[in-house]
Amino acid sequence: MMNWIVYLLPALALPAAIFFLWHRRRAGNASPAHGLEACRLLLALLAGFQQHRGMSSAWLAGDRSFASRLDGKAGEIGALLQALRPLARHESDRPHPCLTVNELALFAHRWSSLRETLAGRSVDQSIAEHSQLVEQLLRWLAAFGEARVEPLLAGRDAHAAVRNYAARLPALTECLGQARAVGLGVATRGRCLAVARVRLMFLIARAETLLDQAVAGSPPCRHGERAGLAVRHMLQLVRQRLLGAGGVDIGAERYFADATLAVDAVFAWISESGRQLAAAAPAADPGLRPLPAG
């Protein structure tokens, strides 16, 4: 009896191995949603959460004019999460997924809970909870850049280009987004508390470092130059009109507008980087397509 089992095991193992390799290849190669498309959606979500966080800070600090914009932004975020679900299903079938269905469902639940309880939060609590969600988006974005985008590209410059696109520039938008949220609370109250002062000083120093690294890691480009000017203008605004010796002398609407210009300029730089990466990737890959402008 044991002899039959010994002879039978190799016969069973070979089909099993073939099936495993076929399934692995199928999961790895099927691409209803490509890595660059995943990055595009995650970047759009990143921008949406950062804007919602900033509006929430002003609203919770007493500026009720942001209420309708909060609802509109929440609707945009919901649509983007819905668009991300098919990609999460595809990724869940891959050997080492960057994002799974369960992870996305948990993220959506945390976002829904934040929305429902926002009115009972302080400005600092709102910023902290929004920022935790943003950090998760940044981790997914970096994972897609490293595992799905960079392997498509050749050359020594690929790593630096993908790092700018999926890690360094998104991190810069997050520094600016947090500075926008904290600064909005300061501008709405008309005074800068010690905790907010320390936080703003850290954020603008970190933003300057990331900007310098991003400039050094990419060739000169039109959107990069515009972003550099807009970011430095925003940082100067924080130093002079929120942290200056004369006290806070800028309103919430004006600060939000100027800070948003800086964040949007960096996102435009990211979009241009994405289009360059799409153009450099192998044309034979059917999942690739240029990213939309803006």
mmCIF file of C-alpha atoms in Angstrom:
data_model
loop_
_atom_site.group_PDB
_atom_site.id
_atom_site.type_symbol
_atom_site.label_atom_id
_atom_site.label_comp_id
_atom_site.label_asym_id
_atom_site.label_seq_id
_atom_site.Cartn_x
_atom_site.Cartn_y
_atom_site.Cartn_z
ATOM 1 C CA MET A 1 0.000 0.000 0.000
ATOM 2 C CA MET A 2 2.790 2.425 0.908
ATOM 3 C CA ASN A 3 4.507 1.714 -2.401
ATOM 4 C CA TRP A 4 1.429 2.896 -4.317
ATOM 5 C CA ILE A 5 1.372 6.134 -2.310
ATOM 6 C CA VAL A 6 5.061 6.765 -3.019
ATOM 7 C CA TYR A 7 4.499 6.399 -6.767
ATOM 8 C CA LEU A 8 1.270 8.379 -6.711
ATOM 9 C CA LEU A 9 2.594 11.473 -4.931
ATOM 10 C CA PRO A 10 4.778 12.766 -7.826
ATOM 11 C CA ALA A 11 1.903 12.236 -10.247
ATOM 12 C CA LEU A 12 -0.360 14.406 -8.064
ATOM 13 C CA ALA A 13 2.296 16.987 -7.257
ATOM 14 C CA LEU A 14 3.051 17.877 -10.886
ATOM 15 C CA PRO A 15 -0.492 18.993 -11.819
ATOM 16 C CA ALA A 16 -0.745 20.869 -8.520
ATOM 17 C CA ALA A 17 2.508 22.703 -9.212
ATOM 18 C CA ILE A 18 1.400 23.554 -12.748
ATOM 19 C CA PHE A 19 -1.909 24.913 -11.463
ATOM 20 C CA PHE A 20 -0.152 26.985 -8.793
ATOM 21 C CA LEU A 21 2.252 28.519 -11.303
ATOM 22 C CA TRP A 22 -0.571 29.209 -13.768
ATOM 23 C CA HIS A 23 -2.641 30.905 -11.076
ATOM 24 C CA ARG A 24 0.363 32.933 -9.875
ATOM 25 C CA ARG A 25 1.135 34.073 -13.412
ATOM 26 C CA ARG A 26 -2.507 34.873 -14.082
ATOM 27 C CA ALA A 27 -2.780 36.922 -10.887
ATOM 28 C CA GLY A 28 0.466 38.713 -11.600
ATOM 29 C CA ASN A 29 -0.188 39.531 -15.246
ATOM 30 C CA ALA A 30 -3.907 40.307 -15.319
ATOM 31 C CA SER A 31 -4.197 44.062 -15.227
ATOM 32 C CA PRO A 32 -7.725 45.500 -15.367
ATOM 33 C CA ALA A 33 -6.257 48.366 -13.393
ATOM 34 C CA HIS A 34 -2.620 49.305 -13.829
ATOM 35 C CA GLY A 35 -0.201 50.548 -11.163
ATOM 36 C CA LEU A 36 -0.202 54.071 -12.553
ATOM 37 C CA GLU A 37 -4.005 54.141 -12.474
ATOM 38 C CA ALA A 38 -3.872 52.998 -8.848
ATOM 39 C CA CYS A 39 -1.465 55.822 -8.090
ATOM 40 C CA ARG A 40 -3.721 58.315 -9.865
ATOM 41 C CA LEU A 41 -6.737 57.325 -7.763
ATOM 42 C CA LEU A 42 -4.739 57.314 -4.537
ATOM 43 C CA LEU A 43 -3.332 60.754 -5.331
ATOM 44 C CA ALA A 44 -6.845 62.074 -5.963
ATOM 45 C CA LEU A 45 -7.947 60.603 -2.620
ATOM 46 C CA LEU A 46 -4.919 62.140 -0.946
ATOM 47 C CA ALA A 47 -5.876 65.581 -2.244
ATOM 48 C CA GLY A 48 -9.504 65.087 -1.207
ATOM 49 C CA PHE A 49 -8.672 64.064 2.358
ATOM 50 C CA GLN A 50 -6.219 66.919 2.739
ATOM 51 C CA GLN A 51 -8.846 69.426 1.580
ATOM 52 C CA HIS A 52 -11.510 67.901 3.811
ATOM 53 C CA ARG A 53 -9.126 68.128 6.770
ATOM 54 C CA GLY A 54 -8.435 71.808 6.111
ATOM 55 C CA MET A 55 -12.111 72.670 5.715
ATOM 56 C CA SER A 56 -12.926 70.722 8.879
ATOM 57 C CA SER A 57 -10.371 72.760 10.835
ATOM 58 C CA ALA A 58 -11.966 76.037 9.797
ATOM 59 C CA TRP A 59 -15.498 74.707 10.410
ATOM 60 C CA LEU A 60 -14.688 73.340 13.850
ATOM 61 C CA ALA A 61 -12.893 76.585 14.742
ATOM 62 C CA GLY A 62 -16.123 78.488 14.096
ATOM 63 C CA ASP A 63 -16.274 79.362 10.389
ATOM 64 C CA ARG A 64 -19.601 77.828 9.325
ATOM 65 C CA SER A 65 -19.189 78.962 5.715
ATOM 66 C CA PHE A 66 -17.213 75.753 5.103
ATOM 67 C CA ALA A 67 -20.174 73.464 5.892
ATOM 68 C CA SER A 68 -21.464 73.045 2.326
ATOM 69 C CA ARG A 69 -17.973 72.556 0.927
ATOM 70 C CA LEU A 70 -17.369 69.787 3.464
ATOM 71 C CA ASP A 71 -20.402 67.903 2.154
ATOM 72 C CA GLY A 72 -19.308 68.317 -1.436
ATOM 73 C CA LYS A 73 -15.778 67.143 -0.727
ATOM 74 C CA ALA A 74 -17.076 64.110 1.186
ATOM 75 C CA GLY A 75 -19.119 63.156 -1.885
ATOM 76 C CA GLU A 76 -16.010 63.335 -4.091
ATOM 77 C CA ILE A 77 -14.096 61.124 -1.659
ATOM 78 C CA GLY A 78 -16.906 58.570 -1.667
ATOM 79 C CA ALA A 79 -16.854 58.371 -5.469
ATOM 80 C CA LEU A 80 -13.080 57.847 -5.505
ATOM 81 C CA LEU A 81 -13.287 55.067 -2.918
ATOM 82 C CA GLN A 82 -15.916 53.395 -5.085
ATOM 83 C CA ALA A 83 -13.613 53.654 -8.109
ATOM 84 C CA LEU A 84 -10.785 52.062 -6.115
ATOM 85 C CA ARG A 85 -12.763 48.903 -5.235
ATOM 86 C CA PRO A 86 -12.246 47.031 -8.560
ATOM 87 C CA LEU A 87 -8.531 47.682 -8.310
ATOM 88 C CA ALA A 88 -8.477 46.346 -4.727
ATOM 89 C CA ARG A 89 -10.234 43.177 -5.923
ATOM 90 C CA HIS A 90 -7.608 42.745 -8.637
ATOM 91 C CA GLU A 91 -4.758 43.357 -6.197
ATOM 92 C CA SER A 92 -6.188 40.854 -3.717
ATOM 93 C CA ASP A 93 -5.546 38.068 -6.261
ATOM 94 C CA ARG A 94 -1.870 38.925 -6.665
ATOM 95 C CA PRO A 95 0.900 37.103 -4.765
ATOM 96 C CA HIS A 96 1.949 40.201 -2.789
ATOM 97 C CA PRO A 97 -0.924 42.716 -2.960
ATOM 98 C CA CYS A 98 -0.324 46.405 -2.404
ATOM 99 C CA LEU A 99 -3.969 46.833 -1.374
ATOM 100 C CA THR A 100 -6.651 44.296 -0.485
ATOM 101 C CA VAL A 101 -10.439 44.405 -0.412
ATOM 102 C CA ASN A 102 -10.449 44.014 3.364
ATOM 103 C CA GLU A 103 -7.958 46.833 3.861
ATOM 104 C CA LEU A 104 -10.009 49.168 1.697
ATOM 105 C CA ALA A 105 -13.228 48.204 3.519
ATOM 106 C CA LEU A 106 -11.626 48.958 6.897
ATOM 107 C CA PHE A 107 -10.355 52.281 5.570
ATOM 108 C CA ALA A 108 -13.834 53.208 4.283
ATOM 109 C CA HIS A 109 -15.331 52.286 7.670
ATOM 110 C CA ARG A 110 -12.860 54.541 9.493
ATOM 111 C CA TRP A 111 -13.664 57.382 7.100
ATOM 112 C CA SER A 112 -17.410 56.928 7.612
ATOM 113 C CA SER A 113 -16.944 56.961 11.387
ATOM 114 C CA LEU A 114 -14.912 60.165 11.193
ATOM 115 C CA ARG A 115 -17.597 61.882 9.141
ATOM 116 C CA GLU A 116 -20.366 60.851 11.532
ATOM 117 C CA THR A 117 -18.535 62.075 14.630
ATOM 118 C CA LEU A 118 -16.776 65.130 13.193
ATOM 119 C CA ALA A 119 -19.044 67.667 14.893
ATOM 120 C CA GLY A 120 -17.991 66.366 18.305
ATOM 121 C CA ARG A 121 -14.266 66.613 17.591
ATOM 122 C CA SER A 122 -11.843 69.396 18.437
ATOM 123 C CA VAL A 123 -9.682 70.900 15.701
ATOM 124 C CA ASP A 124 -6.654 68.937 16.921
ATOM 125 C CA GLN A 125 -8.607 65.666 17.079
ATOM 126 C CA SER A 126 -9.931 66.187 13.570
ATOM 127 C CA ILE A 127 -6.464 66.880 12.191
ATOM 128 C CA ALA A 128 -5.043 63.793 13.927
ATOM 129 C CA GLU A 129 -7.776 61.448 12.646
ATOM 130 C CA HIS A 130 -7.665 62.807 9.104
ATOM 131 C CA SER A 131 -3.873 62.532 9.145
ATOM 132 C CA GLN A 132 -3.987 58.869 10.153
ATOM 133 C CA LEU A 133 -6.102 58.132 7.082
ATOM 134 C CA VAL A 134 -3.766 60.166 4.898
ATOM 135 C CA GLU A 135 -0.763 58.216 6.207
ATOM 136 C CA GLN A 136 -2.442 54.993 5.086
ATOM 137 C CA LEU A 137 -2.965 56.435 1.601
ATOM 138 C CA LEU A 138 0.702 57.427 1.465
ATOM 139 C CA ARG A 139 1.767 53.882 2.393
ATOM 140 C CA TRP A 140 -0.410 52.363 -0.349
ATOM 141 C CA LEU A 141 0.859 54.908 -2.845
ATOM 142 C CA ALA A 142 4.505 54.175 -2.060
ATOM 143 C CA ALA A 143 3.831 50.426 -2.298
ATOM 144 C CA PHE A 144 2.259 50.736 -5.751
ATOM 145 C CA GLY A 145 5.117 52.926 -6.920
ATOM 146 C CA GLU A 146 7.771 50.469 -5.787
ATOM 147 C CA ALA A 147 6.041 47.187 -6.704
ATOM 148 C CA ARG A 148 3.935 48.062 -9.776
ATOM 149 C CA VAL A 149 5.461 51.138 -11.460
ATOM 150 C CA GLU A 150 9.221 51.000 -10.965
ATOM 151 C CA PRO A 151 9.650 47.425 -12.362
ATOM 152 C CA LEU A 152 8.187 48.627 -15.680
ATOM 153 C CA LEU A 153 10.966 51.134 -16.169
ATOM 154 C CA ALA A 154 14.621 50.723 -17.083
ATOM 155 C CA GLY A 155 17.638 52.879 -16.350
ATOM 156 C CA ARG A 156 19.313 54.333 -13.311
ATOM 157 C CA ASP A 157 16.934 57.279 -13.148
ATOM 158 C CA ALA A 158 13.828 55.111 -12.707
ATOM 159 C CA HIS A 159 14.118 54.811 -8.946
ATOM 160 C CA ALA A 160 14.507 58.572 -8.431
ATOM 161 C CA ALA A 161 11.622 59.370 -10.797
ATOM 162 C CA VAL A 162 9.237 56.912 -9.143
ATOM 163 C CA ARG A 163 10.304 58.011 -5.661
ATOM 164 C CA ASN A 164 9.474 61.619 -6.518
ATOM 165 C CA TYR A 165 6.138 60.612 -8.031
ATOM 166 C CA ALA A 166 4.886 58.113 -5.447
ATOM 167 C CA ALA A 167 6.687 59.108 -2.251
ATOM 168 C CA ARG A 168 8.592 62.376 -1.970
ATOM 169 C CA LEU A 169 6.158 64.782 -3.677
ATOM 170 C CA PRO A 170 3.069 63.209 -2.047
ATOM 171 C CA ALA A 171 4.840 63.602 1.322
ATOM 172 C CA LEU A 172 5.416 67.260 0.449
ATOM 173 C CA THR A 173 1.704 67.758 -0.230
ATOM 174 C CA GLU A 174 0.993 66.207 3.164
ATOM 175 C CA CYS A 175 3.324 68.622 4.963
ATOM 176 C CA LEU A 176 1.629 71.504 3.173
ATOM 177 C CA GLY A 177 -1.819 70.005 3.799
ATOM 178 C CA GLN A 178 -1.181 69.724 7.529
ATOM 179 C CA ALA A 179 0.183 73.277 7.575
ATOM 180 C CA ARG A 180 -2.986 74.382 5.781
ATOM 181 C CA ALA A 181 -5.195 72.632 8.345
ATOM 182 C CA VAL A 182 -3.295 73.884 11.399
ATOM 183 C CA GLY A 183 -2.967 77.354 9.914
ATOM 184 C CA LEU A 184 -6.682 77.542 9.151
ATOM 185 C CA GLY A 185 -7.475 76.939 12.807
ATOM 186 C CA VAL A 186 -5.011 79.677 13.734
ATOM 187 C CA ALA A 187 -6.375 82.128 11.158
ATOM 188 C CA THR A 188 -9.990 81.461 12.191
ATOM 189 C CA ARG A 189 -9.263 81.978 15.911
ATOM 190 C CA GLY A 190 -7.035 84.976 15.219
ATOM 191 C CA ARG A 191 -4.278 83.755 17.552
ATOM 192 C CA CYS A 192 -1.571 81.111 17.462
ATOM 193 C CA LEU A 193 -1.311 78.829 20.479
ATOM 194 C CA ALA A 194 2.073 77.423 21.487
ATOM 195 C CA VAL A 195 1.267 73.902 20.276
ATOM 196 C CA ALA A 196 0.191 75.190 16.861
ATOM 197 C CA ARG A 197 3.311 77.362 16.617
ATOM 198 C CA VAL A 198 5.639 74.413 17.233
ATOM 199 C CA ARG A 199 3.720 72.244 14.766
ATOM 200 C CA LEU A 200 3.776 74.881 12.022
ATOM 201 C CA MET A 201 7.496 75.494 12.469
ATOM 202 C CA PHE A 202 8.195 71.769 12.119
ATOM 203 C CA LEU A 203 5.957 71.411 9.062
ATOM 204 C CA ILE A 204 7.439 74.302 7.112
ATOM 205 C CA ALA A 205 10.988 73.097 7.856
ATOM 206 C CA ARG A 206 10.078 69.590 6.681
ATOM 207 C CA ALA A 207 8.376 70.979 3.565
ATOM 208 C CA GLU A 208 11.512 72.921 2.623
ATOM 209 C CA THR A 209 13.644 69.791 2.960
ATOM 210 C CA LEU A 210 11.287 67.687 0.816
ATOM 211 C CA LEU A 211 11.080 70.419 -1.815
ATOM 212 C CA ASP A 212 14.873 70.636 -2.081
ATOM 213 C CA GLN A 213 15.135 66.830 -2.362
ATOM 214 C CA ALA A 214 12.448 66.689 -5.051
ATOM 215 C CA VAL A 215 14.135 69.416 -7.100
ATOM 216 C CA ALA A 216 17.466 67.605 -6.840
ATOM 217 C CA GLY A 217 15.855 64.285 -7.824
ATOM 218 C CA SER A 218 14.188 65.405 -11.049
ATOM 219 C CA PRO A 219 15.133 67.314 -14.207
ATOM 220 C CA PRO A 220 13.950 70.926 -14.456
ATOM 221 C CA CYS A 221 10.331 71.201 -15.603
ATOM 222 C CA ARG A 222 7.669 73.867 -15.899
ATOM 223 C CA HIS A 223 5.387 72.462 -13.202
ATOM 224 C CA GLY A 224 8.309 71.903 -10.846
ATOM 225 C CA GLU A 225 9.392 75.532 -11.133
ATOM 226 C CA ARG A 226 5.840 76.784 -10.544
ATOM 227 C CA ALA A 227 5.401 74.485 -7.579
ATOM 228 C CA GLY A 228 8.668 75.655 -6.044
ATOM 229 C CA LEU A 229 7.560 79.282 -6.220
ATOM 230 C CA ALA A 230 4.088 78.543 -4.826
ATOM 231 C CA VAL A 231 5.431 76.441 -1.947
ATOM 232 C CA ARG A 232 7.999 79.039 -0.927
ATOM 233 C CA HIS A 233 5.308 81.729 -1.041
ATOM 234 C CA MET A 234 3.088 79.689 1.286
ATOM 235 C CA LEU A 235 5.938 79.036 3.719
ATOM 236 C CA GLN A 236 6.739 82.736 3.797
ATOM 237 C CA LEU A 237 3.058 83.434 4.484
ATOM 238 C CA VAL A 238 3.135 81.102 7.485
ATOM 239 C CA ARG A 239 6.281 82.671 8.869
ATOM 240 C CA GLN A 240 5.215 86.289 8.418
ATOM 241 C CA ARG A 241 1.423 86.323 8.842
ATOM 242 C CA LEU A 242 0.747 83.444 11.227
ATOM 243 C CA LEU A 243 3.978 83.250 13.240
ATOM 244 C CA GLY A 244 5.224 86.824 12.847
ATOM 245 C CA ALA A 245 5.896 89.194 15.706
ATOM 246 C CA GLY A 246 2.836 91.234 14.778
ATOM 247 C CA GLY A 247 0.484 88.318 15.437
ATOM 248 C CA VAL A 248 -2.033 86.714 13.094
ATOM 249 C CA ASP A 249 -3.078 89.139 10.373
ATOM 250 C CA ILE A 250 -4.653 86.939 7.690
ATOM 251 C CA GLY A 251 -8.199 85.590 7.415
ATOM 252 C CA ALA A 252 -9.153 81.950 7.011
ATOM 253 C CA GLU A 253 -10.479 82.326 3.442
ATOM 254 C CA ARG A 254 -7.344 84.076 2.191
ATOM 255 C CA TYR A 255 -5.027 81.628 3.936
ATOM 256 C CA PHE A 256 -6.967 78.626 2.629
ATOM 257 C CA ALA A 257 -6.820 79.984 -0.928
ATOM 258 C CA ASP A 258 -3.066 80.675 -0.879
ATOM 259 C CA ALA A 259 -2.226 77.383 0.832
ATOM 260 C CA THR A 260 -4.394 75.487 -1.633
ATOM 261 C CA LEU A 261 -2.566 77.113 -4.552
ATOM 262 C CA ALA A 262 0.700 75.680 -3.185
ATOM 263 C CA VAL A 263 -0.742 72.200 -2.641
ATOM 264 C CA ASP A 264 -2.374 72.191 -6.086
ATOM 265 C CA ALA A 265 0.904 73.275 -7.709
ATOM 266 C CA VAL A 266 2.678 70.271 -6.205
ATOM 267 C CA PHE A 267 -0.120 67.976 -7.397
ATOM 268 C CA ALA A 268 0.292 69.425 -10.896
ATOM 269 C CA TRP A 269 3.989 68.572 -10.667
ATOM 270 C CA ILE A 270 3.076 65.032 -9.615
ATOM 271 C CA SER A 271 0.681 64.729 -12.566
ATOM 272 C CA GLU A 272 3.384 65.802 -14.983
ATOM 273 C CA SER A 273 5.743 63.244 -13.438
ATOM 274 C CA GLY A 274 3.064 60.575 -13.872
ATOM 275 C CA ARG A 275 2.651 61.374 -17.553
ATOM 276 C CA GLN A 276 6.413 61.127 -18.031
ATOM 277 C CA LEU A 277 6.485 57.743 -16.292
ATOM 278 C CA ALA A 278 3.586 56.479 -18.420
ATOM 279 C CA ALA A 279 5.397 57.555 -21.581
ATOM 280 C CA ALA A 280 8.600 55.817 -20.464
ATOM 281 C CA ALA A 281 6.931 52.498 -19.602
ATOM 282 C CA PRO A 282 6.782 49.696 -22.210
ATOM 283 C CA ALA A 283 4.164 50.446 -24.864
ATOM 284 C CA ALA A 284 3.263 46.750 -25.011
ATOM 285 C CA ASP A 285 1.645 46.875 -21.572
ATOM 286 C CA PRO A 286 -2.105 47.262 -22.295
ATOM 287 C CA GLY A 287 -2.848 48.665 -18.859
ATOM 288 C CA LEU A 288 -0.843 51.835 -19.351
ATOM 289 C CA ARG A 289 -2.374 55.113 -20.354
ATOM 290 C CA PRO A 290 -1.286 58.719 -19.842
ATOM 291 C CA LEU A 291 -2.638 60.420 -16.749
ATOM 292 C CA PRO A 292 -5.075 63.298 -17.239
ATOM 293 C CA ALA A 293 -3.836 66.823 -16.774
ATOM 294 C CA GLY A 294 -4.360 68.644 -13.527
#
